[in-house]
Coordinates of C-alpha atoms and ligand atoms in Angstrom, one line a residue:
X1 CA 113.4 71.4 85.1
X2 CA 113.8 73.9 87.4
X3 CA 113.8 77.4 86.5
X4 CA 116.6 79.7 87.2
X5 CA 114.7 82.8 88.6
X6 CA 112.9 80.3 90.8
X7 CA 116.0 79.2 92.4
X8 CA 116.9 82.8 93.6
X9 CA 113.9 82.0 96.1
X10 CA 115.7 78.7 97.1
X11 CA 118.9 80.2 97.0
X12 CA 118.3 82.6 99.8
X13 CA 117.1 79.5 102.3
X14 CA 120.6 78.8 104.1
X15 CA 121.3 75.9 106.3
X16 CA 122.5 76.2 109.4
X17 CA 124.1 73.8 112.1
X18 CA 121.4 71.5 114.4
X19 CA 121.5 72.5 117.9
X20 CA 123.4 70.4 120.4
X21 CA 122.2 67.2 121.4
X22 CA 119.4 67.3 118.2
X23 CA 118.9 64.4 115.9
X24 CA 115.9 66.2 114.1
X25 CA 115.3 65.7 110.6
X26 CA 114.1 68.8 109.6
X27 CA 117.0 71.1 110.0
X28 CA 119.5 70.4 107.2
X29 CA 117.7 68.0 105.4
X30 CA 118.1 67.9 101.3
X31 CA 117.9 71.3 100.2
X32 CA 115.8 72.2 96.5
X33 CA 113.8 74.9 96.0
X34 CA 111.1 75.8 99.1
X35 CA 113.2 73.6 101.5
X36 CA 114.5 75.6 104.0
X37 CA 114.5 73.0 107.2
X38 CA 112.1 73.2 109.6
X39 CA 108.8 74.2 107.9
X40 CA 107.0 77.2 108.8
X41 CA 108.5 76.5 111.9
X42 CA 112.0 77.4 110.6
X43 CA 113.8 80.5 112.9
X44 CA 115.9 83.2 112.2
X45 CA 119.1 80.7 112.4
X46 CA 117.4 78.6 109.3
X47 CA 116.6 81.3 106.8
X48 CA 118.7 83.6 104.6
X49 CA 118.6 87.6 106.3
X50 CA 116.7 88.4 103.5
X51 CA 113.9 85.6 103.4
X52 CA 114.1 86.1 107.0
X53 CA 113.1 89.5 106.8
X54 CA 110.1 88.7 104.6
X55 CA 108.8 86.9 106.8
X56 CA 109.7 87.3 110.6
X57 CA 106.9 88.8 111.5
X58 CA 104.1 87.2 109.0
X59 CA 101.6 85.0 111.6
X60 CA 101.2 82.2 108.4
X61 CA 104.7 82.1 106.9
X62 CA 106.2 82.1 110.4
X63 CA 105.2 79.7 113.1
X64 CA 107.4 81.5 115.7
X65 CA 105.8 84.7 114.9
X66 CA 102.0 83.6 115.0
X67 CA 102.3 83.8 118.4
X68 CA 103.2 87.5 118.4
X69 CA 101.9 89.0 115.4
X70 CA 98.3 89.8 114.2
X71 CA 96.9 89.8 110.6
X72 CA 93.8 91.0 109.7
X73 CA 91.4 90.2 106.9
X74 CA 88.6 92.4 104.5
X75 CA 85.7 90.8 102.9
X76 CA 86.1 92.6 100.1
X77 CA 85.8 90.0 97.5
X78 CA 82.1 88.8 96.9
X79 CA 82.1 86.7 93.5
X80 CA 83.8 83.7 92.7
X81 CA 84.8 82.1 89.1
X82 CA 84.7 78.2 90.2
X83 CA 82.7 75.9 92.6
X84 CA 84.4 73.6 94.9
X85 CA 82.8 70.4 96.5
X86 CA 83.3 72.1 99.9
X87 CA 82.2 75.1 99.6
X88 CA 78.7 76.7 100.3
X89 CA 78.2 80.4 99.0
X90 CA 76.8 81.0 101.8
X91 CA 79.4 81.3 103.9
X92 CA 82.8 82.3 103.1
X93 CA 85.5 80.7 100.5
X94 CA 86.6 77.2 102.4
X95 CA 89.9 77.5 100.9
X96 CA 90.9 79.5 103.8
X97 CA 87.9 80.2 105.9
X98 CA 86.1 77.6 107.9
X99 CA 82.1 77.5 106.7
X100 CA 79.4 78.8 109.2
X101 CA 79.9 82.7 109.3
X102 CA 79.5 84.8 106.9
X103 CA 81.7 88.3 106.7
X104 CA 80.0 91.8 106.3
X105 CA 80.9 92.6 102.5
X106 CA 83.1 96.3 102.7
X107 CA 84.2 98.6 100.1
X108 CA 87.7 99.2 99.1
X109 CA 87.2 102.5 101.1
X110 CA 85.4 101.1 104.2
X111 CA 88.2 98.0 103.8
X112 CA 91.2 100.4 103.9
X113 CA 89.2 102.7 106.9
X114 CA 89.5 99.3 109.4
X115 CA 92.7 98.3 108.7
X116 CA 93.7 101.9 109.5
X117 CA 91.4 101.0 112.6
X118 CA 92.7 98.0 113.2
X119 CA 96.4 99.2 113.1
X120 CA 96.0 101.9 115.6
X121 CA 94.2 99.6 118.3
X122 CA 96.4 96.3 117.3
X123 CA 100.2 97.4 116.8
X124 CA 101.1 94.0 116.5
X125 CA 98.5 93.7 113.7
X126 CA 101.5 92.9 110.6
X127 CA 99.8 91.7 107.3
X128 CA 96.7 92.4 105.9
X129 CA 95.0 89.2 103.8
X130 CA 92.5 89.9 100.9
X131 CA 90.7 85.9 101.3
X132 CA 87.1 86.3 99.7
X133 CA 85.1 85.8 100.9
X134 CA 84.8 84.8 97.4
X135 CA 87.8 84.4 95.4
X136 CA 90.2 88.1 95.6
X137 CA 91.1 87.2 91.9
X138 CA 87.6 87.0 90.6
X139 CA 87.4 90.3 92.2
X140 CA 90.2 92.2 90.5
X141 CA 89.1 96.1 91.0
X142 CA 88.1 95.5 94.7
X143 CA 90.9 93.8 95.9
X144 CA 93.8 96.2 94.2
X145 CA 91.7 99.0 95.3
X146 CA 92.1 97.6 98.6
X147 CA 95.7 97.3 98.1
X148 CA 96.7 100.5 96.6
X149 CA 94.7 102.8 99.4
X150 CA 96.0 100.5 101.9
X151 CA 99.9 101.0 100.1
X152 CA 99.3 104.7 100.6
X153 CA 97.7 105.1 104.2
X154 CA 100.0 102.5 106.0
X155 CA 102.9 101.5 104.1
X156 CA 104.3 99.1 106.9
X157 CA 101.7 96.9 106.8
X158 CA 102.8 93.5 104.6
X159 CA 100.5 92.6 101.8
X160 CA 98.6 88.9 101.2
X161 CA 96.7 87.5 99.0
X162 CA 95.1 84.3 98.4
X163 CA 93.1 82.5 95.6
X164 CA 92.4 79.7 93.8
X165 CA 94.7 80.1 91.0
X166 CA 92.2 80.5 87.9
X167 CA 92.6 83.9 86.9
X168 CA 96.7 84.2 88.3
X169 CA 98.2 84.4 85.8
X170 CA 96.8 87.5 83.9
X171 CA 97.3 89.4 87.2
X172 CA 100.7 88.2 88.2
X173 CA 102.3 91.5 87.4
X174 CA 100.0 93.6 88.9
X175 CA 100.4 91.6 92.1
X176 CA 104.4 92.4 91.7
X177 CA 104.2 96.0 90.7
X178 CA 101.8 96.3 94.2
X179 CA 104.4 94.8 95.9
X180 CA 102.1 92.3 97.5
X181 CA 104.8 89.7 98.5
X182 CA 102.9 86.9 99.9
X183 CA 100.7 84.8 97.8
X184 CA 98.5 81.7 98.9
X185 CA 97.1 79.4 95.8
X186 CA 94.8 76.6 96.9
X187 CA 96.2 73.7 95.2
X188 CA 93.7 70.6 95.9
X189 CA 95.6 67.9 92.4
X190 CA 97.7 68.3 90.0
X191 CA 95.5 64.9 88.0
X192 CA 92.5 66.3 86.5
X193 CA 91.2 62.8 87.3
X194 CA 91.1 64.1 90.7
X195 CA 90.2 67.8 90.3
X196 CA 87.1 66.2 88.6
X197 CA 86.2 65.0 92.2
X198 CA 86.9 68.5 93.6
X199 CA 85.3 70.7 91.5
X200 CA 82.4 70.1 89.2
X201 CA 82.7 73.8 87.4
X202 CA 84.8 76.3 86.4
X203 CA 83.7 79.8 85.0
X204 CA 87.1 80.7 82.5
X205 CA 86.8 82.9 79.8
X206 CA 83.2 83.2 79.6
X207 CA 82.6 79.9 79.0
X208 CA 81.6 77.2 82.0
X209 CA 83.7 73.9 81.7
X210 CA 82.5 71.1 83.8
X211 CA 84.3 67.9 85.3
X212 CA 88.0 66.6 83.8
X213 CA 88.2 69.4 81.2
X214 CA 87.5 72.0 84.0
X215 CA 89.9 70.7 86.7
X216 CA 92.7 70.3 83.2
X217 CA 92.1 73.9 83.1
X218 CA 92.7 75.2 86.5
X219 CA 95.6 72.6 87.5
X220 CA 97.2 74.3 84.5
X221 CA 96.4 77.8 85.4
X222 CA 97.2 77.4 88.9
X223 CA 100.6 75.7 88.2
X224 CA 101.5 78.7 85.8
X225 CA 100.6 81.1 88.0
X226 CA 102.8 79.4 91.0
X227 CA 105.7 79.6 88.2
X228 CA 105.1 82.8 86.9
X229 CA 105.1 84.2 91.3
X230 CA 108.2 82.7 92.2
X231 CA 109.9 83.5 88.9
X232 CA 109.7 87.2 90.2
X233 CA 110.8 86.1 93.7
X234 CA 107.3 86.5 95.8
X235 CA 106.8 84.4 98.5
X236 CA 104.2 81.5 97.5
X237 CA 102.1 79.3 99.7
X238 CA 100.1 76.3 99.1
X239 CA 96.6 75.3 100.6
X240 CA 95.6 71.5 100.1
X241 CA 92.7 70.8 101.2
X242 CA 93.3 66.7 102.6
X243 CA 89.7 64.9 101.4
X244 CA 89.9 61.5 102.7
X245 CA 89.3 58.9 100.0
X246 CA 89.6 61.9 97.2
X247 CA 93.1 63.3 97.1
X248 CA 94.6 62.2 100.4
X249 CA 97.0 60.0 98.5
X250 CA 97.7 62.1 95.7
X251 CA 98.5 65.3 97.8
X252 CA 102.2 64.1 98.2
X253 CA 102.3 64.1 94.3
X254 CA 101.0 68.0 94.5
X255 CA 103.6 68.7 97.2
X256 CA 106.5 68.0 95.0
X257 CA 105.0 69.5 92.4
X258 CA 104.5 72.9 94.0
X259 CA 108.6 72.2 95.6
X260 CA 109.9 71.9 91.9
X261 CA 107.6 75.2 91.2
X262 CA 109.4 76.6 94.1
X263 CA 106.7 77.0 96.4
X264 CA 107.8 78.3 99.8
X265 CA 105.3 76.8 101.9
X266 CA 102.5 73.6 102.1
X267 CA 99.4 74.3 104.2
X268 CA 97.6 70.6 104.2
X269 CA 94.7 71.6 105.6
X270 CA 91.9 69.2 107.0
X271 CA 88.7 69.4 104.9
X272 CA 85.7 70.7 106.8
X273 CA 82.5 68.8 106.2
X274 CA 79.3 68.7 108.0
X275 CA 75.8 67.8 106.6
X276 CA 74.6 71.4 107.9
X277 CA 77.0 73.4 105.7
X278 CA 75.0 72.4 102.6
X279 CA 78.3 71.3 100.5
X280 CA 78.4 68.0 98.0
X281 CA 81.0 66.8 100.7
X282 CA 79.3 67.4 103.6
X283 CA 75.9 66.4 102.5
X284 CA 77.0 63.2 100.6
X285 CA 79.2 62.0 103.7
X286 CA 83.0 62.5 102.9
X287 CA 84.4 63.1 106.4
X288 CA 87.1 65.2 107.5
X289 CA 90.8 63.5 108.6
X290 CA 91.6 62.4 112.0
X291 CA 94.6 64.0 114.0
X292 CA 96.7 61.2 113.1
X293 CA 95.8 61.2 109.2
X294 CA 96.4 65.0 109.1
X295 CA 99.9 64.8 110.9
X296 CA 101.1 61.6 109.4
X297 CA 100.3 63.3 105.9
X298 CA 102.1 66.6 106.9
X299 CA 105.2 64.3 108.3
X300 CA 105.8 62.4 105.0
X301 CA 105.6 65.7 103.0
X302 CA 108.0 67.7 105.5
X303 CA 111.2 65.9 104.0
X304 CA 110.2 67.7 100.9
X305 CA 109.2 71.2 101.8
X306 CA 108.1 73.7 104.5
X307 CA 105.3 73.3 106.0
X308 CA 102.5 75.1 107.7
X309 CA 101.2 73.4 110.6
X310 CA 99.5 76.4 112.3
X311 CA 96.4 77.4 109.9
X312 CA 93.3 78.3 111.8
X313 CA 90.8 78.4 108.3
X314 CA 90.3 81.9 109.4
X315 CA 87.0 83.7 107.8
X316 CA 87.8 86.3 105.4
X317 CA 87.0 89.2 107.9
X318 CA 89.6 87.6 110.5
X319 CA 91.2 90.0 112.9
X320 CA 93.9 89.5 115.6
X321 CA 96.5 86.6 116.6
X322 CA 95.9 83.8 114.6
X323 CA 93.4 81.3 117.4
X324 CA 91.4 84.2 118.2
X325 CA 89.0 86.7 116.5
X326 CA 88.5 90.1 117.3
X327 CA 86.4 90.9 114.1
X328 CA 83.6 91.9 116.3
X329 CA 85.6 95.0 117.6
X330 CA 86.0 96.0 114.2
X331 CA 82.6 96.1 112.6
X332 CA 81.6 98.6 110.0
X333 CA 80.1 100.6 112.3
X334 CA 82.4 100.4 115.1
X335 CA 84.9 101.6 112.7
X336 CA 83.0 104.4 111.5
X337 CA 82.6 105.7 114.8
X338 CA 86.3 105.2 116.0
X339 CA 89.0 107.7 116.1
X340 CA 91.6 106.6 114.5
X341 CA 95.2 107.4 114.9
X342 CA 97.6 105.3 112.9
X343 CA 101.1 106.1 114.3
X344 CA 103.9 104.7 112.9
X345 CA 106.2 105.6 115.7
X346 CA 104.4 104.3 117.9
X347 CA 103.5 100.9 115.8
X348 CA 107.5 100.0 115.7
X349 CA 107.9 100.9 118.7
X350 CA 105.3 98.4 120.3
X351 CA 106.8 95.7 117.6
X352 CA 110.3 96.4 118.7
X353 CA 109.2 95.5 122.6
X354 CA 107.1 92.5 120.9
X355 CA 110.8 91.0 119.1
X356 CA 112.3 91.6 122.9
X357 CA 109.7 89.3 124.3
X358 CA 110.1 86.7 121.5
X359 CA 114.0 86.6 121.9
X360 CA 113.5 85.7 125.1
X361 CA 110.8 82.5 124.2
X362 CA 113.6 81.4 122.0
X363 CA 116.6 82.0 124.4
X364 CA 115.3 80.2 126.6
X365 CA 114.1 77.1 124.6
X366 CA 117.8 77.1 123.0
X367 CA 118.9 76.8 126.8
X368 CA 116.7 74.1 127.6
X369 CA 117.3 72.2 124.9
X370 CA 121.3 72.1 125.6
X371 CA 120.1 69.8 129.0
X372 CA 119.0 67.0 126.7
X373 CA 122.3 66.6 124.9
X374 CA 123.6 63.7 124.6
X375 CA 120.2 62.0 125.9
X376 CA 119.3 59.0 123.5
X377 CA 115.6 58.0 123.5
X378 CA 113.2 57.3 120.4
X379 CA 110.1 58.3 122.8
X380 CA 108.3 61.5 121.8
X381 CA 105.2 62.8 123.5
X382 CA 102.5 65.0 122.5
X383 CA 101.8 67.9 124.9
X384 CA 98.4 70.1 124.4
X385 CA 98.9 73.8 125.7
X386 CA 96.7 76.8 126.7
X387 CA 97.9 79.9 125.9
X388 CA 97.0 83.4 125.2
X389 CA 100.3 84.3 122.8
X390 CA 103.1 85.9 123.8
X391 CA 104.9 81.9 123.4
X392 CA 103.7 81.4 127.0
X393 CA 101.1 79.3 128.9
X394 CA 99.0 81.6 130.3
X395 CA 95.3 80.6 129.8
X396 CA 93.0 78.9 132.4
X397 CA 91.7 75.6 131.4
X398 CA 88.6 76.7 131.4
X399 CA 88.6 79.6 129.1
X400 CA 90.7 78.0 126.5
X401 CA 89.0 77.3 122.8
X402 CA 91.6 75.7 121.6
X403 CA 94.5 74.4 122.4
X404 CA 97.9 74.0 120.5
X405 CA 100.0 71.2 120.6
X406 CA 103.4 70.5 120.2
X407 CA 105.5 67.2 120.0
X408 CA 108.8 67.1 121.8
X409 CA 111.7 64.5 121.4
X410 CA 115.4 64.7 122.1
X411 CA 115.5 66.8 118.6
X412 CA 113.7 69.8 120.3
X413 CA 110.2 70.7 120.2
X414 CA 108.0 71.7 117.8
X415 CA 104.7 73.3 117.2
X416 CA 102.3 70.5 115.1
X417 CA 98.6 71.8 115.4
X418 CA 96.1 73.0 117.3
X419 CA 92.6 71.6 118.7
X420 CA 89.2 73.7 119.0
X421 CA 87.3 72.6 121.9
X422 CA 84.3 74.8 123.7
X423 CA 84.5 76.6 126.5
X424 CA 85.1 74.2 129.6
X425 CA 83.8 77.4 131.7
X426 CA 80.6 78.1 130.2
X427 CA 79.3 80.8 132.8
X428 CA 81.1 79.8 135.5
X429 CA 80.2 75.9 135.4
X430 CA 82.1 73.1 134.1
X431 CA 80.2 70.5 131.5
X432 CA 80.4 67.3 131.3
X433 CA 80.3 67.2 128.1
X434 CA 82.9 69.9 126.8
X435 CA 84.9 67.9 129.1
X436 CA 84.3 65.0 126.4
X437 CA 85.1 67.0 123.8
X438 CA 88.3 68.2 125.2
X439 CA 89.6 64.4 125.9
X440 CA 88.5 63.7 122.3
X441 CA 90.5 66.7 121.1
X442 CA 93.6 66.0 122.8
X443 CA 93.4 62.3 123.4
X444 CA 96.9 61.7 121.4
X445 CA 98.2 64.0 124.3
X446 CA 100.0 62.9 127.3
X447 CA 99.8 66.0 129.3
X448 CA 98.4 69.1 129.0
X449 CA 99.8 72.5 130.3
X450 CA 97.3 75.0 131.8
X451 CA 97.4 78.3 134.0
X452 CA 94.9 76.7 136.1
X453 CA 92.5 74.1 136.6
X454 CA 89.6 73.2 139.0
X455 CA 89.5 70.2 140.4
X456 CA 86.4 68.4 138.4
X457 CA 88.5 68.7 134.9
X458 CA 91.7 67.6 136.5
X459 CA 90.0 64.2 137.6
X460 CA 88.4 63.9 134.2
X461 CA 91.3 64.6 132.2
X462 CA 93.5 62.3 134.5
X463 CA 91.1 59.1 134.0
X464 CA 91.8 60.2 130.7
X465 CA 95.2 58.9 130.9
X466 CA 96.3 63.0 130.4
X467 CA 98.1 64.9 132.9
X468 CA 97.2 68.6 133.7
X469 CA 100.1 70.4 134.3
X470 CA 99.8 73.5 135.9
X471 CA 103.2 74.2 137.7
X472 CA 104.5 76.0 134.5
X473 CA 101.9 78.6 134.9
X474 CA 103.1 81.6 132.9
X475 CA 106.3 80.3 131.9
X476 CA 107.7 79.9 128.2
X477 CA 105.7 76.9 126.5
X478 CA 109.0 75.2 124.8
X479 CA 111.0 75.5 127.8
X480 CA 108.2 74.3 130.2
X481 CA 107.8 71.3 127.8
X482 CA 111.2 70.8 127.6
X483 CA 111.5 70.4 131.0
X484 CA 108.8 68.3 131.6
X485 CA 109.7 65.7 128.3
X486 CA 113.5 65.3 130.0
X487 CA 111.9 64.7 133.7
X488 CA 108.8 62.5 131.7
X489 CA 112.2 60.3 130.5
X490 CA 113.5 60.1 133.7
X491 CA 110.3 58.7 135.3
X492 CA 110.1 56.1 132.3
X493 CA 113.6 55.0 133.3
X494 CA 113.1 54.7 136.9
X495 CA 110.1 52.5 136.2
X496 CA 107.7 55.2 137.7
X497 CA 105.6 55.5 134.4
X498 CA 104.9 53.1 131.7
X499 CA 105.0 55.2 128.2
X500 CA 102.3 54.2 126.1
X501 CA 101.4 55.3 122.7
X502 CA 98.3 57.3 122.7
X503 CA 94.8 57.2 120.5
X504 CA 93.9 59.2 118.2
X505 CA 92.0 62.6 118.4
X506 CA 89.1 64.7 116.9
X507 CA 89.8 67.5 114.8
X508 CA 86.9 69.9 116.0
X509 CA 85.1 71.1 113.1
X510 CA 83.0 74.4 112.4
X511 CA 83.3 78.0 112.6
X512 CA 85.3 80.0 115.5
X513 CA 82.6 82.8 116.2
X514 CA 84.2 86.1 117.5
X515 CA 82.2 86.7 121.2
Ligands
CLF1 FE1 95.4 85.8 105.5 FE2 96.1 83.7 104.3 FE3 97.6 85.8 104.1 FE4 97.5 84.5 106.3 S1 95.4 83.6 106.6 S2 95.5 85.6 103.3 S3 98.3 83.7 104.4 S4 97.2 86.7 106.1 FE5 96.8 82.0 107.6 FE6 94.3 82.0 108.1 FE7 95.4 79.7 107.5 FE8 95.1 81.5 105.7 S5 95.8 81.0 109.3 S6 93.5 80.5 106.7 S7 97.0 80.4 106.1
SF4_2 FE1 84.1 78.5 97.5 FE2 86.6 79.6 97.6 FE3 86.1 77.3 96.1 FE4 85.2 79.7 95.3 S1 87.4 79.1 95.5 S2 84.1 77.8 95.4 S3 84.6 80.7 97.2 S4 86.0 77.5 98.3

C-alpha cells in the first residue's frame, strides 16, 4: 500500500501532451509514484514547477542538465559498515565510483575549503555529493560536518548524498533538517536469497551477520530508509548494480519495489569486474553486461519508473561535468594555495547565461522534431556523439574518451548511454588498436557525429559499417541527429541504403583517470 506522504512526491510529477508527430512511450505512460515520463530524461514540460525546480540543474536527476551543470564530490568518508562482492577497499565504494583510483581522504574543513574552490573556478559546479569513498553513512560526523560548513559558506550549492542504506534510517531526520534533498541508496535485491550472493557481511549493531541473515537485514533497512526519505518528500534515487547471472533477472522485481516506495529515480548500473580489481566478482569470473543486456534491462523497467541512463560511476573525489574529471585541478594542495573568491553574483549570473544556452538545445530539438510528423517508420538507429557539453558536438574524434549515444526514432531522440574508449590521438598518432576499441564501443551504432576526423579512422570506422559524420560540426546534438535520422529514412526508402540491425557493443570497463 502506498503511503500517503509518499504520494505528495508523485503528485507533483504532471503529465504533459507528446509532441507532434511522437508515438513515444515514455511521455504519458501510467502514472504511480516516481513515474514521471521520460526518465531522467524528462524536461521542464514533464515535471511539476516544483519537482522541476529540484532538480533542473542537478547533472544525475536531470539528463538535460548533465550536459550543463557540474557536481563535485569529497572523499570524506573512509570506513564502511558492509562488504560487497564488487568492491575492493582499496579503491573507492563501487556503488558509485568505478574501482582503480583511489581519492585523497579530506577533512570536513579541507572538504568544505575545495568546494569553496571549486565553486569560484566552476560556476556551473551545482551539487555537491558526499560518495565514500567508503560508505557517507558509516561516516556520520564527517559527512554532516561536511554538510553544515558547506550550508553556511555557499548556501546555493544543492546537497547529495549516497549510501548503501544500512544505517538510513537512524539518520533520516538529520538528513531532512540539513536540507540535503537528494539521496542515492544502492539497492542491489530485495530476496535475501540474492543479497546472499552480493554481500557476504554486514557490520549492524556491533555485531557481524554473514550471508541470508545479513542481506535480510540490509534489504530491510534499505527499504525503510527509501520509505522513511520520500515520506518527508526528498528526492530518492536508486543504484542497481546489473550482475549477470546474480540479480539481472530479479532487478525488475527491485524496480517496482523502490516505484511503490516512491523512488524518483532507477540508476541500473553495469557491474564493473576485472580480475586486477581484487573483488570476489572480478577474481572468480562474473562478467560485466553487454550494451544490449544493459539497455534491454533499462527499457523493460522504463514503463515503470524514471530512469537514469547517464551515470559515469564517478570516484568519490569527482569534479566537473559529469564524462570528465577535473579532480586534479583541485588537489589538496592546489586548493590550499588558491585564492578563492566564491561570488554569488557572479555564480547566477554565469548559470543564468548557461539556462540561455540550454533553451536554445531544446528549442531547437522541439523544431526539428515537428519535421518528422506524421512520418511512420518502426526503424530506430543508434547514433554515438563526441561532445564537450554545452548539448553540442564539438569534440574531435580523436580527443574524445567517451562518447554518448543516443537512439532516435519518429518519437524524438533520446540520450541512452555513453561509451569510454582511449584516446584515438595519443600524441598526435592514431592506433590501431584504440581504433578497435572504439568500433567495439560503438558497434551497435550506425553513425557517429564528430567535430573532425582524419582520414585513417574514417576508413576504419566506415569498414566498420559506421558512418562518421562530421558536417554537424558544432551544431546542437538532437537537432543534428534529427536531421540526419529523417534524411537516413529517406535514403532507406529510395533504396540507397539497406538498414540493418547492428551488433552489439563493449561496455569499456575501469577507472576514468583525471590527466
Ligand atoms: Fe554525486 Fe551521486 Fe549525488 Fe550525483 S554522482 S552523490 S547523485 S552528485 Fe551521478 Fe556519479 Fe552516477 Fe552517482 S554520475 S556515480 S549517479
Ligand atoms: Fe565497497 Fe561501497 Fe559496498 Fe562499502 S558499500 S563494500 S565501500 S561498494
Amino acid at each position: 500500500m502506498e503511503l500517503g506522504t509518499r504520494k505528495a512526491v508523485a503528485q507533483l510529477l504532471v503529465m504533459q501532451p507528446a509532441l507532434p508527430g511522437s508515438r513515444q512511450k515514455g511521455c504519458g505512460t501510467k502514472g504511480g509514484s516516481g513515474k514521471s515520463s521520460c526518465g531522467s530524461a524528462a524536461g521542464q514540460g514533464d515535471l511539476s514547477p516544483e519537482i522541476w525546480e529540484r532538480v533542473n540543474n542537478h547533472p544525475c536527476y536531470s539528463e538535460e542538465a548533465h550536459h550543463h551543470y557540474a557536481r563535485m564530490h569529497v572523499a570524506v568518508a573512509p570506513a564502511c559498515n558492509i562488504q560487497c562482492n564488487y568492491c575492493n577497499r582499496k579503491y573507492d565504494c563501487s556503488n558509485e565510483s568505478r574501482p582503480g583510483v583511489v581519492s585523497k581522504r579530506l577533512t570536513p574543513e579541507q572538504a568544505a575549503r575545495k568546494v569553496l574552490a571549486v565553486a569560484s573556478n566552476i560556476p556551473q559546479m551545482t551539487v555537491l555529493g558526499i560518495a565514500g569513498p567508503g560508505d557517507p553513512l558509516a561516516n556520520p560526523d564527517k559527512t554532516f560536518k561536511t554538510f553544515e560548513l558547506v550550508t553556511q559558506t555557499a548556501p546555493d550549492i544543492k546537497l547529495c548524498l549516497s549510501t548503501n542504506g544500512l544505517m538510513l534510517p537512524e539518520y533520516v531526520d538529520r538528513i531532512q533538517a540539513l536540507n540535503i534533498d537528494h539521496v542515492t541508496i544502492t539497492i542491489n535485491m530485495i530476496d535475501p536469497q540474492v543479497g546472499a550472493k552480493i554481500y557476504p557481511w554486514i557490520y549492524y549493531n556491533r555485531k557481524k551477520y554473514e550471508g541470508v541473515e545479513a542481506a535480510r537485514i540490509l534489504s530491510e533497512r534499505q527499504l525503510l530508509g527509501l520509505e522513511m526519505l520520500t515520506e518527508r518528500g526528498i528526492l530518492c534515487k536508486v543504484n542497481s548494480v546489473m550482475i549477470p547471472g546474480v540479480n539481472d533477472h530479479h532487478l525488475a522485481e527491485v524496480n517496482r519495489a523502490v516505484k511503490s516506495r516512491g523512488a524518483f529515480l532507477h540508476n541500473i548500473m553495469p557491474l564493473i569486474s576485472a580480475p586486477e580489481h581484487g573483488t570476489v566478482f572480478g577474481l572468480n569470473g562474473t562478467r560485466g553486461p553487454t550494451a544490449q543486456e544493459l539497455k534491454a534491462l533499462q527499457d523493460s523497467c522504463e514503463g515503470e519508473m524514471n530512469m537514469m541512463r547517464h551515470c559515469r560511476q564517478c570516484r568519490a573525489d569527482a569534479v566537473g561535468l559529469l564524462g570528465e574529471d577535473r579532480s586534479n585541478e583541485f588537489t589538496a594542495e592546489k586548493v590550499m594555495e588558491m585564492d578563492v573568491h566564491y561570488d554569488l553574483e557572479i555564480r547566477q549570473a554565469y548559470q543564468a547565461d548557461v539556462e540561455r544556452q540550454r533553451a536554445a538545445v531544446v528549442a531547437a530539438r522541439n523544431e526539428e522534431l515537428k519535421t518528422l510528423a506524421g512520418t511512420d517508420s518502426n526503424i530506430s538507429i543508434l547514433i554515438a556523439v563526441a561532445t564537450k557539453g554545452g548539448g553540442r558536438i564539438n569534440q574531435h574524434f580523436g580527443h574524445a574518451k567517451e562518447f554518448q549515444v543516443y537512439e532516435v526514432s519518429t518519437s524524438g531522440v533520446k540520450f541512452v548511454g555513453h561509451r569510454r574508449v582511449d584516446n584515438y590521438c595519443q600524441g598526435g598518432f592514431g592506433e590501431e588498436e584504440s581504433l578497435e576499441t572504439v568500433v567495439r564501443a560503438i558497434n551497435d551504432c550506425t553513425a557517429i557525429f564528430i567535430s573532425r576526423i582524419g582520414n585513417c579512422p574514417r576508413e576504419g570506422l566506415l569498414k566498420a559499417g559506421i558512418e562518421p559524420v562530421d558536417r554537424f560540426a558544432l551544431e546542437y546534438i538532437e537537432q543534428s541527429a534529427l536531421t540526419y535520422f529523417r534524411e537516413y529514412l529517406e535514403r532507406v526508402r529510395s533504396g540507397e541504403i539497406d538498414h540493418r540491425l547492428r551488433g552489439d557493443a563493449d561496455i569499456r570497463q575501469g577507472a576514468l583517470i583525471a590527466t
